[in-house]
Short mmCIF file of C-alpha atoms in Angstrom, two decimals:
data_model
loop_
_atom_site.label_atom_id
_atom_site.label_comp_id
_atom_site.label_asym_id
_atom_site.label_seq_id
_atom_site.Cartn_x
_atom_site.Cartn_y
_atom_site.Cartn_z
CA MET A 1 63.76 -36.26 -42.68
CA VAL A 2 61.52 -33.17 -42.89
CA ARG A 3 59.07 -34.77 -40.43
CA ILE A 4 62.04 -35.50 -38.03
CA LEU A 5 63.28 -31.84 -38.28
CA GLY A 6 59.81 -30.58 -37.58
CA PHE A 7 59.44 -32.83 -34.75
CA LEU A 8 62.79 -31.76 -33.21
CA ALA A 9 61.69 -28.01 -33.70
CA ILE A 10 58.46 -28.58 -31.69
CA CYS A 11 60.33 -30.39 -28.89
CA PHE A 12 62.76 -27.41 -28.70
CA VAL A 13 59.92 -24.95 -28.50
CA ILE A 14 58.19 -27.00 -25.80
CA PHE A 15 61.44 -27.59 -23.89
CA SER A 16 62.06 -23.70 -24.01
CA CYS A 17 58.75 -22.71 -22.90
CA SER A 18 58.56 -25.34 -20.12
CA GLY A 19 61.91 -24.13 -18.90
CA SER A 20 60.77 -20.57 -19.10
CA GLN A 21 57.66 -21.28 -17.13
CA ALA A 22 59.85 -23.17 -14.50
CA MET A 23 62.18 -20.09 -14.00
CA PHE A 24 59.11 -17.88 -13.73
CA GLU A 25 57.48 -20.00 -10.94
CA LYS A 26 60.81 -20.15 -9.04
CA GLY A 27 60.92 -16.35 -9.22
CA GLN A 28 57.41 -16.01 -7.93
CA LYS A 29 58.37 -17.98 -4.92
CA LEU A 30 61.38 -15.81 -4.14
CA GLU A 31 59.14 -12.71 -4.81
CA LYS A 32 56.71 -13.88 -2.24
CA ALA A 33 59.62 -14.17 0.17
CA GLN A 34 60.42 -10.47 -0.61
CA LEU A 35 63.80 -11.56 -2.09
CA TYR A 36 63.28 -9.21 -4.97
CA LYS A 37 66.72 -9.14 -6.51
CA GLU A 38 67.05 -12.86 -6.41
CA ALA A 39 63.49 -13.20 -7.91
CA SER A 40 64.64 -10.81 -10.89
CA THR A 41 67.41 -13.21 -11.75
CA PHE A 42 64.93 -16.03 -12.43
CA TYR A 43 62.55 -13.61 -14.25
CA LEU A 44 65.46 -12.54 -16.45
CA ASP A 45 66.17 -16.28 -17.11
CA ALA A 46 62.55 -17.02 -18.00
CA ILE A 47 62.53 -14.06 -20.54
CA ARG A 48 65.84 -15.31 -22.03
CA ARG A 49 64.35 -18.71 -22.61
CA ASP A 50 61.18 -17.35 -24.04
CA ASN A 51 61.03 -13.69 -25.04
CA GLU A 52 57.24 -14.00 -25.38
CA ASN A 53 56.80 -14.78 -21.67
CA ILE A 54 54.64 -11.65 -20.88
CA GLU A 55 53.97 -12.73 -17.28
CA ALA A 56 57.71 -12.87 -16.56
CA LYS A 57 58.20 -9.32 -18.21
CA ILE A 58 55.39 -7.91 -15.98
CA ALA A 59 56.86 -9.54 -12.96
CA LEU A 60 60.39 -8.38 -13.80
CA ASN A 61 59.22 -4.93 -14.16
CA ARG A 62 57.42 -5.01 -10.78
CA VAL A 63 60.31 -6.48 -8.78
CA GLY A 64 62.84 -4.33 -10.78
CA ASN A 65 61.32 -1.14 -9.54
CA LEU A 66 61.35 -2.41 -6.02
CA VAL A 67 65.09 -3.40 -6.34
CA VAL A 68 65.99 0.02 -7.79
CA ASP A 69 64.05 1.89 -5.05
CA LYS A 70 66.05 0.07 -2.65
CA TYR A 71 69.36 0.95 -4.29
CA VAL A 72 68.25 4.61 -4.38
CA GLU A 73 67.22 4.45 -0.72
CA ASP A 74 70.71 2.99 0.36
CA ILE A 75 72.65 5.41 -1.79
CA ILE A 76 70.96 8.34 -0.33
CA ALA A 77 71.48 7.04 3.24
CA ALA A 78 75.16 6.29 2.57
CA TYR A 79 75.62 9.78 1.22
CA ARG A 80 74.09 11.46 4.22
CA LEU A 81 76.45 9.46 6.46
CA GLN A 82 79.39 10.48 4.18
CA LYS A 83 80.14 6.94 3.31
CA TYR A 84 81.37 7.88 -0.22
CA LYS A 85 82.92 4.56 -0.98
CA ASN A 86 79.56 2.88 -0.34
CA VAL A 87 77.76 5.50 -2.50
CA VAL A 88 80.16 4.79 -5.36
CA TYR A 89 79.86 1.13 -5.36
CA LEU A 90 76.09 0.96 -4.68
CA TYR A 91 75.63 3.23 -7.68
CA ILE A 92 77.84 1.14 -9.85
CA GLU A 93 76.01 -2.00 -8.77
CA ALA A 94 72.73 -0.40 -9.38
CA ARG A 95 73.90 0.78 -12.95
CA GLU A 96 74.86 -2.86 -13.79
CA TYR A 97 71.46 -4.13 -12.65
CA LEU A 98 69.62 -1.64 -14.73
CA SER A 99 71.72 -2.69 -17.72
CA LYS A 100 70.62 -6.31 -17.21
CA LEU A 101 66.96 -5.31 -17.02
CA LYS A 102 67.39 -3.39 -20.24
CA THR A 103 68.39 -6.47 -22.12
CA ALA A 104 65.08 -7.98 -21.28
CA GLY A 105 63.25 -4.70 -22.44
CA ILE A 106 62.62 -3.40 -19.04
CA ASP A 107 63.68 0.36 -19.04
CA ILE A 108 63.87 1.69 -15.41
CA SER A 109 65.89 4.66 -14.14
CA MET A 110 66.98 5.92 -10.85
CA GLN A 111 65.09 9.05 -9.95
CA GLY A 112 65.96 12.04 -7.78
CA GLU A 113 69.46 13.44 -6.96
CA VAL A 114 71.17 10.03 -7.02
CA LEU A 115 73.30 10.81 -10.00
CA SER A 116 74.60 14.06 -8.39
CA TYR A 117 75.29 12.28 -5.21
CA PHE A 118 77.37 9.69 -7.07
CA GLU A 119 79.29 12.29 -8.95
CA ASP A 120 80.12 14.16 -5.65
CA ALA A 121 80.98 10.84 -3.81
CA LYS A 122 83.09 9.77 -6.80
CA VAL A 123 85.24 12.90 -6.51
CA LYS A 124 85.47 12.76 -2.77
CA TYR A 125 86.29 9.04 -2.58
CA SER A 126 88.90 9.38 -5.37
CA ASP A 127 90.47 12.30 -3.43
CA GLU A 128 90.83 9.97 -0.43
CA LEU A 129 92.28 7.16 -2.58
CA MET A 130 94.66 9.65 -4.34
CA SER A 131 96.03 10.85 -1.02
CA SER A 132 96.66 7.20 0.22
CA GLY A 133 98.09 6.27 -3.21
CA LYS A 134 100.60 9.18 -3.05
CA GLU A 135 101.77 8.07 0.36
CA TYR A 136 102.43 4.67 -0.92
CA LEU A 137 104.20 6.05 -3.95
CA ASP A 138 106.48 8.22 -1.74
CA LYS A 139 107.24 5.18 0.32
CA GLU A 140 108.01 3.37 -2.98
CA ASN A 141 105.41 0.62 -2.06
CA PHE A 142 104.70 0.50 -5.88
CA SER A 143 102.32 -2.57 -5.87
CA GLN A 144 100.09 -1.06 -3.28
CA ALA A 145 100.10 2.33 -5.12
CA VAL A 146 99.17 0.45 -8.34
CA GLU A 147 96.26 -1.21 -6.65
CA ILE A 148 94.85 2.02 -5.31
CA PHE A 149 95.40 4.22 -8.49
CA SER A 150 93.89 1.41 -10.54
CA GLU A 151 90.76 1.66 -8.46
CA VAL A 152 90.59 5.44 -9.03
CA VAL A 153 90.86 4.90 -12.68
CA ASP A 154 88.19 2.24 -12.68
CA ILE A 155 85.55 4.42 -10.89
CA TYR A 156 86.78 7.71 -12.29
CA PRO A 157 88.18 7.12 -15.73
CA GLU A 158 88.45 10.85 -16.69
CA ASN A 159 90.81 11.46 -13.69
CA LYS A 160 94.09 12.36 -15.53
CA GLN A 161 96.04 12.73 -12.44
CA ALA A 162 95.16 9.22 -11.34
CA LYS A 163 96.14 7.82 -14.80
CA ASN A 164 99.51 9.58 -14.59
CA SER A 165 100.12 8.35 -11.03
CA LEU A 166 99.27 4.78 -12.15
CA LYS A 167 101.63 5.08 -15.02
CA ILE A 168 104.46 6.16 -12.54
CA ALA A 169 103.56 3.34 -10.09
CA ILE A 170 103.67 0.63 -12.78
CA ASN A 171 106.70 1.83 -14.70
CA THR A 172 109.16 3.09 -12.08
CA PRO A 173 110.14 -0.35 -10.83
CA ILE A 174 110.56 -1.70 -14.46
CA TYR A 175 112.47 1.36 -15.45
CA ARG A 176 114.79 0.92 -12.45
CA GLU A 177 115.18 -2.70 -13.18
CA GLY A 178 116.04 -1.96 -16.78
CA ASN A 179 118.79 0.35 -15.66
CA LYS A 180 120.10 -2.12 -13.17
CA LEU A 181 120.29 -4.66 -15.94
CA ILE A 182 122.18 -2.25 -18.28
CA ASN A 183 124.73 -1.67 -15.43
CA GLU A 184 125.08 -5.39 -15.22
CA LYS A 185 125.60 -5.53 -19.00
CA LYS A 186 122.46 -7.76 -19.46
CA TYR A 187 121.35 -5.68 -22.39
CA ARG A 188 118.83 -8.15 -23.89
CA GLN A 189 116.80 -8.43 -20.60
CA ALA A 190 117.02 -4.60 -20.18
CA TYR A 191 115.58 -4.24 -23.75
CA TYR A 192 112.41 -6.02 -22.85
CA LYS A 193 112.05 -3.98 -19.59
CA PHE A 194 112.32 -0.61 -21.43
CA ASP A 195 109.91 -2.00 -24.07
CA ARG A 196 107.32 -2.58 -21.32
CA ALA A 197 107.92 0.83 -19.86
CA GLY A 198 106.90 2.38 -23.28
CA ASP A 199 107.51 6.07 -23.27
CA PHE A 200 108.02 6.44 -19.62
CA LYS A 201 110.91 8.92 -19.04
CA ASN A 202 113.70 8.11 -21.51
CA SER A 203 112.67 4.33 -21.90
CA LYS A 204 112.69 4.61 -25.67
CA LYS A 205 116.27 5.91 -25.74
CA LEU A 206 117.40 3.21 -23.30
CA LYS A 207 115.65 0.55 -25.30
CA GLN A 208 117.44 1.52 -28.32
CA LEU A 209 120.85 1.59 -26.41
CA SER A 210 119.96 -1.95 -25.08
CA LEU A 211 119.30 -3.15 -28.64
CA GLU A 212 122.60 -1.70 -29.83
CA LYS A 213 124.56 -3.45 -27.07
CA GLY A 214 122.62 -6.63 -27.14
CA ILE A 215 122.30 -7.44 -30.87
CA LEU A 216 124.47 -10.05 -32.66
CA TRP A 217 125.29 -9.45 -36.31
CA VAL A 218 126.37 -12.34 -38.37
CA TYR A 219 128.34 -11.97 -41.51
CA ALA A 220 128.67 -14.78 -44.08
CA GLY A 221 132.31 -14.57 -44.72
CA SER A 222 134.63 -17.16 -46.53
CA PHE A 223 132.89 -20.21 -47.82
CA ASP A 224 134.64 -22.97 -49.66
CA LYS A 225 134.97 -22.21 -53.44
CA SER A 226 135.88 -25.71 -54.65
CA ASN A 227 133.70 -26.96 -57.48
CA PHE A 228 131.96 -30.27 -57.07
CA ILE A 229 129.94 -31.79 -59.87
CA SER A 230 129.61 -28.71 -61.85
CA MET A 231 128.40 -26.57 -58.97
CA ASP A 232 129.92 -24.37 -56.36
CA ALA A 233 129.04 -26.11 -53.15
CA GLY A 234 130.24 -23.27 -51.09
CA VAL A 235 128.04 -20.71 -52.71
CA VAL A 236 124.99 -23.10 -52.32
CA VAL A 237 125.59 -23.39 -48.63
CA LYS A 238 126.21 -19.69 -48.08
CA SER A 239 123.18 -18.45 -50.04
CA ASN A 240 120.89 -20.94 -48.22
CA PHE A 241 122.49 -19.98 -44.88
CA ILE A 242 121.73 -16.27 -45.46
CA SER A 243 118.24 -16.73 -46.60
CA GLY A 244 117.56 -19.31 -44.06
CA LEU A 245 118.70 -17.11 -41.12
CA LYS A 246 116.82 -13.98 -42.55
CA LYS A 247 113.62 -15.94 -42.21
CA TYR A 248 113.81 -15.80 -38.51
CA ASP A 249 112.58 -12.48 -37.09
CA TYR A 250 114.92 -12.34 -34.10
CA THR A 251 115.25 -9.08 -32.34
CA PHE A 252 118.97 -9.84 -31.36
CA LEU A 253 120.07 -11.81 -34.37
CA LYS A 254 120.57 -10.21 -37.74
CA VAL A 255 122.49 -10.98 -40.90
CA TYR A 256 124.48 -8.23 -42.69
CA ASP A 257 126.09 -8.27 -46.12
CA ASP A 258 128.75 -5.60 -45.75
CA LEU A 259 131.52 -5.70 -43.10
CA SER A 260 132.02 -2.01 -43.45
CA GLU A 261 128.43 -0.99 -43.08
CA LYS A 262 128.15 1.90 -40.72
CA ASN A 263 124.70 1.19 -39.35
CA VAL A 264 125.81 -2.17 -38.10
CA PHE A 265 126.19 -1.79 -34.23
CA GLY A 266 126.48 -4.36 -31.44
CA LYS A 267 128.49 -7.62 -31.37
CA LYS A 268 129.72 -8.93 -34.79
CA ILE A 269 130.74 -12.37 -35.73
CA VAL A 270 131.80 -13.90 -39.07
CA ILE A 271 130.89 -17.41 -40.11
CA ASN A 272 133.43 -19.23 -42.35
CA ALA A 273 132.74 -22.60 -43.73
CA LYS A 274 134.39 -25.27 -45.88
CA VAL A 275 132.94 -28.26 -47.63
CA ASN A 276 135.45 -31.03 -46.67
CA SER A 277 134.16 -33.69 -48.78
CA LEU A 278 131.38 -34.56 -51.21
CA ASP A 279 131.60 -38.18 -51.91
CA ILE A 280 129.31 -39.94 -54.52
CA ARG A 281 129.40 -43.68 -55.01
CA THR A 282 127.43 -45.87 -57.25
CA THR A 283 127.37 -49.70 -57.17
CA PRO A 284 127.62 -51.58 -60.54
CA ILE A 285 124.17 -52.41 -61.90
CA TYR A 286 123.24 -55.96 -60.84
CA GLU A 287 121.56 -57.95 -63.48
CA ASN A 288 119.41 -61.14 -62.46
CA THR A 289 117.52 -63.46 -64.79
CA HIS A 290 114.05 -64.59 -63.67
CA LYS A 291 111.81 -67.38 -64.90
CA GLY A 292 108.13 -66.23 -65.54
CA TRP A 293 104.98 -66.89 -67.53
CA GLU A 294 103.33 -65.09 -70.28
CA ARG A 295 99.72 -65.39 -70.63
CA TYR A 296 98.08 -65.76 -74.21
CA ARG A 297 94.68 -66.60 -75.63
CA VAL A 298 93.96 -69.80 -77.47
CA VAL A 299 90.84 -70.02 -79.74
CA TYR A 300 89.32 -73.44 -80.44
CA GLU A 301 86.09 -74.83 -81.88
CA ASP A 302 83.92 -76.44 -79.20
CA ILE A 303 81.68 -79.52 -79.68
CA ASN A 304 78.83 -77.25 -80.88
CA GLY A 305 81.05 -75.65 -83.63
CA ASN A 306 81.41 -72.43 -81.71
CA ASP A 307 84.62 -70.59 -81.18
CA SER A 308 85.75 -70.55 -77.57
CA ALA A 309 88.95 -68.96 -76.03
CA VAL A 310 91.02 -70.05 -73.00
CA ASN A 311 94.16 -68.61 -71.30
CA GLU A 312 97.31 -70.45 -71.76
CA TYR A 313 100.77 -69.81 -70.35
CA ARG A 314 104.15 -70.03 -72.01
CA LYS A 315 107.45 -70.14 -70.21
CA VAL A 316 109.60 -67.09 -70.57
CA TYR A 317 112.63 -65.18 -69.14
CA TYR A 318 112.63 -61.58 -67.81
CA TYR A 319 115.43 -59.63 -66.29
CA SER A 320 115.75 -57.34 -63.17
CA TYR A 321 118.33 -54.72 -62.67
CA SER A 322 119.30 -52.99 -59.37
CA SER A 323 121.95 -50.40 -58.22
CA GLU A 324 122.47 -48.06 -55.43
CA LYS A 325 123.91 -44.55 -55.09
CA THR A 326 125.13 -43.02 -51.83
CA VAL A 327 126.15 -39.39 -51.52
CA ASN A 328 127.96 -38.09 -48.39
CA VAL A 329 128.70 -34.45 -47.59
CA GLU A 330 130.78 -33.11 -44.80
CA LEU A 331 131.12 -29.46 -44.02
CA SER A 332 133.11 -27.64 -41.12
CA PHE A 333 132.32 -24.14 -39.97
CA SER A 334 133.47 -21.67 -37.35
CA LEU A 335 132.03 -18.59 -35.83
CA ASN A 336 134.77 -15.96 -35.29
CA LYS A 337 134.79 -12.63 -33.61
CA TYR A 338 134.95 -9.72 -36.15
CA ASP A 339 137.39 -7.74 -33.99
CA ASP A 340 140.20 -10.24 -33.48
CA ASN A 341 139.18 -13.29 -35.55
CA SER A 342 139.09 -15.48 -32.51
CA SER A 343 136.90 -18.57 -32.75
CA VAL A 344 133.79 -18.75 -30.54
CA LEU A 345 132.33 -21.90 -32.10
CA GLU A 346 133.55 -24.66 -34.28
CA ASP A 347 131.71 -27.62 -35.60
CA LEU A 348 131.16 -30.24 -38.23
CA VAL A 349 127.90 -31.03 -40.05
CA SER A 350 127.32 -34.03 -42.27
CA ARG A 351 124.50 -35.31 -44.33
CA ASN A 352 124.14 -38.47 -46.50
CA ALA A 353 121.43 -39.70 -49.02
CA ARG A 354 120.85 -42.85 -50.78
CA ASP A 355 119.05 -43.61 -53.98
CA LYS A 356 118.08 -46.96 -55.45
CA ILE A 357 116.87 -48.15 -58.80
CA ASN A 358 115.18 -51.57 -59.16
CA TYR A 359 113.32 -52.45 -62.24
CA ILE A 360 112.67 -55.20 -64.76
CA LEU A 361 112.91 -55.51 -68.60
CA TYR A 362 110.91 -57.87 -70.73
CA ALA A 363 110.93 -58.15 -74.48
CA GLY A 364 107.41 -59.70 -74.65
CA ASP A 365 103.90 -58.52 -73.73
CA ILE A 366 104.42 -56.96 -70.30
CA GLN A 367 100.69 -56.68 -69.68
CA ASN A 368 100.49 -60.44 -69.69
CA LEU A 369 103.63 -61.27 -67.79
CA PHE A 370 103.35 -63.18 -64.51
CA PRO A 371 106.00 -64.28 -62.01
CA GLY A 372 106.51 -67.80 -60.96
CA ASN A 373 108.95 -70.60 -61.74
CA TRP A 374 109.39 -73.59 -63.95
CA GLN A 375 112.05 -76.42 -64.05
CA TYR A 376 112.24 -77.39 -67.67
CA ALA A 377 111.73 -75.14 -70.70
CA ASN A 378 110.22 -77.92 -72.98
CA GLN A 379 108.37 -80.15 -70.55
CA ASP A 380 106.15 -79.73 -67.58
CA SER A 381 107.20 -80.48 -64.07
CA PRO A 382 105.31 -80.73 -60.70
CA ALA A 383 107.68 -78.03 -59.48
CA ASP A 384 106.21 -75.47 -62.13
CA TYR A 385 104.01 -72.71 -60.70
CA ILE A 386 102.40 -69.38 -61.81
CA SER A 387 101.95 -66.55 -59.30
CA SER A 388 98.69 -65.00 -60.71
CA SER A 389 97.58 -63.11 -57.61
CA TYR A 390 96.81 -59.48 -57.88
CA ALA A 391 99.54 -58.64 -55.47
CA ASP A 392 102.22 -60.49 -57.44
CA TYR A 393 101.01 -59.25 -60.78
CA ASN A 394 100.89 -55.59 -59.52
CA ARG A 395 104.30 -55.92 -58.19
CA ILE A 396 105.77 -57.01 -61.35
CA GLN A 397 103.89 -54.36 -63.37
CA ALA A 398 105.15 -51.69 -60.98
CA MET A 399 108.90 -52.90 -61.27
CA TYR A 400 108.52 -52.66 -64.99
CA ASN A 401 107.35 -49.10 -64.85
CA ALA A 402 109.74 -48.17 -62.04
CA ARG A 403 112.44 -45.47 -62.49
CA ARG A 404 115.39 -46.64 -64.32
CA GLN A 405 117.71 -43.59 -63.74
CA PHE A 406 119.13 -42.29 -60.57
CA VAL A 407 118.32 -38.83 -59.25
CA SER A 408 121.10 -36.65 -60.57
CA ASP A 409 124.33 -36.07 -58.56
CA TYR A 410 123.46 -32.32 -58.81
CA ASP A 411 120.01 -32.64 -57.26
CA ILE A 412 120.97 -35.01 -54.38
CA SER A 413 123.88 -32.73 -53.57
CA GLN A 414 121.76 -29.63 -53.69
CA SER A 415 119.27 -31.14 -51.28
CA LEU A 416 122.03 -32.24 -48.87
CA LEU A 417 123.75 -29.00 -48.94
CA LYS A 418 120.41 -27.13 -48.19
CA ASP A 419 119.83 -29.45 -45.09
CA ILE A 420 123.48 -28.66 -44.03
CA SER A 421 122.68 -24.97 -44.30
CA LYS A 422 119.59 -25.33 -42.13
CA GLU A 423 121.51 -27.29 -39.59
CA ILE A 424 124.07 -24.42 -39.38
CA VAL A 425 121.35 -21.81 -38.99
CA LYS A 426 119.99 -23.85 -36.02
CA LYS A 427 123.47 -23.87 -34.35
CA VAL A 428 123.87 -20.15 -34.81
CA ILE A 429 120.47 -19.53 -33.38
CA LYS A 430 121.37 -21.69 -30.36
CA TYR A 431 124.71 -19.92 -29.93
CA ASN A 432 122.83 -16.59 -30.05
CA GLU A 433 120.29 -17.78 -27.41
CA ASN A 434 122.94 -18.93 -25.12
CA LEU A 435 124.91 -15.61 -25.52
CA GLN A 436 124.98 -13.50 -22.36
CA LEU A 437 124.42 -10.02 -23.64
#
């Protein structure tokens, strides 16, 4: 394993070096053709593959200086011709190029007054853009204004006026759309518009107003108080409904506990529920007699006078018992307006569960019990057989060790009532999602 890893490491080094050399040679060809910037790309790749490639570093330094000199020459020429946009983007491009060279350890800088030319051109070109952007803003061509002000911010990040104008161009249509939605009483949609607008104008205040108008408060009102199997089914459903709904972090759906709570604003509904039935039925225990075989050891003296043992089987009876319990629960609920108690949703939810017991009892040695069949208790028959396979043996052992008691009525009912609570929560959530607020 060590030899293999060592071999792979050597192969990797050889491949890297050969790849680096190939990139270097391609760069040389481009340099001879005076394509210096293109050549530098291959020299950079060669160094990336092998940082010890000195030839590539020397070559990159050489062509890098030539490329930077050309940038400087073009920037100065553009500045003299007052082509300020060209100056700005040539300088930015040159700056990015120098940054790439630096990653390979080549540190070159632009000499002369290039930086001052860039700073002056940046201001003048930004002024041109700002003037154009304001025209678009005045004409309410917000998308075009956003494009122009964004360009100013990109090239001149410290320009506060551009940042503020960009904010206006972005948020004005959003703010207006939010107000339009409020007028149309589409408060939930308006909320998200004002949320996007942030602190623009009075967006925060309108966002809060939209929340107050669009929120749905649910109060768990009257739940059936009839007692079933020593528990209050209504209380179980109610508590699970409240806790289940609170788990969902919905902006426009909340649960409240007190109908007179002053801080509860927006639309209010009350949910009332009743457990119509909780039916538990258990079948009689069915007993069945089975014929089987019990294995035992017989010790005898062989022809050499030594003790030997063999397995023998005796005919036995064992007994199986089975029964089934079914639990059915039905609950009706309604959502009612808090103000006039009119119903907005009525529905039924039902759940059922089934529990089975199926086990065997045997008075003898269960570890040596095997299934099978026999015809006569006191004599052999061709119809007699023993099922001694592992599968049959394990099946009868599992049945002996099986559960002999039902899950309690209480536990099954609790589980079903929790499931019903979850279903009611889903229905309330769906009602809320379809609500036009």
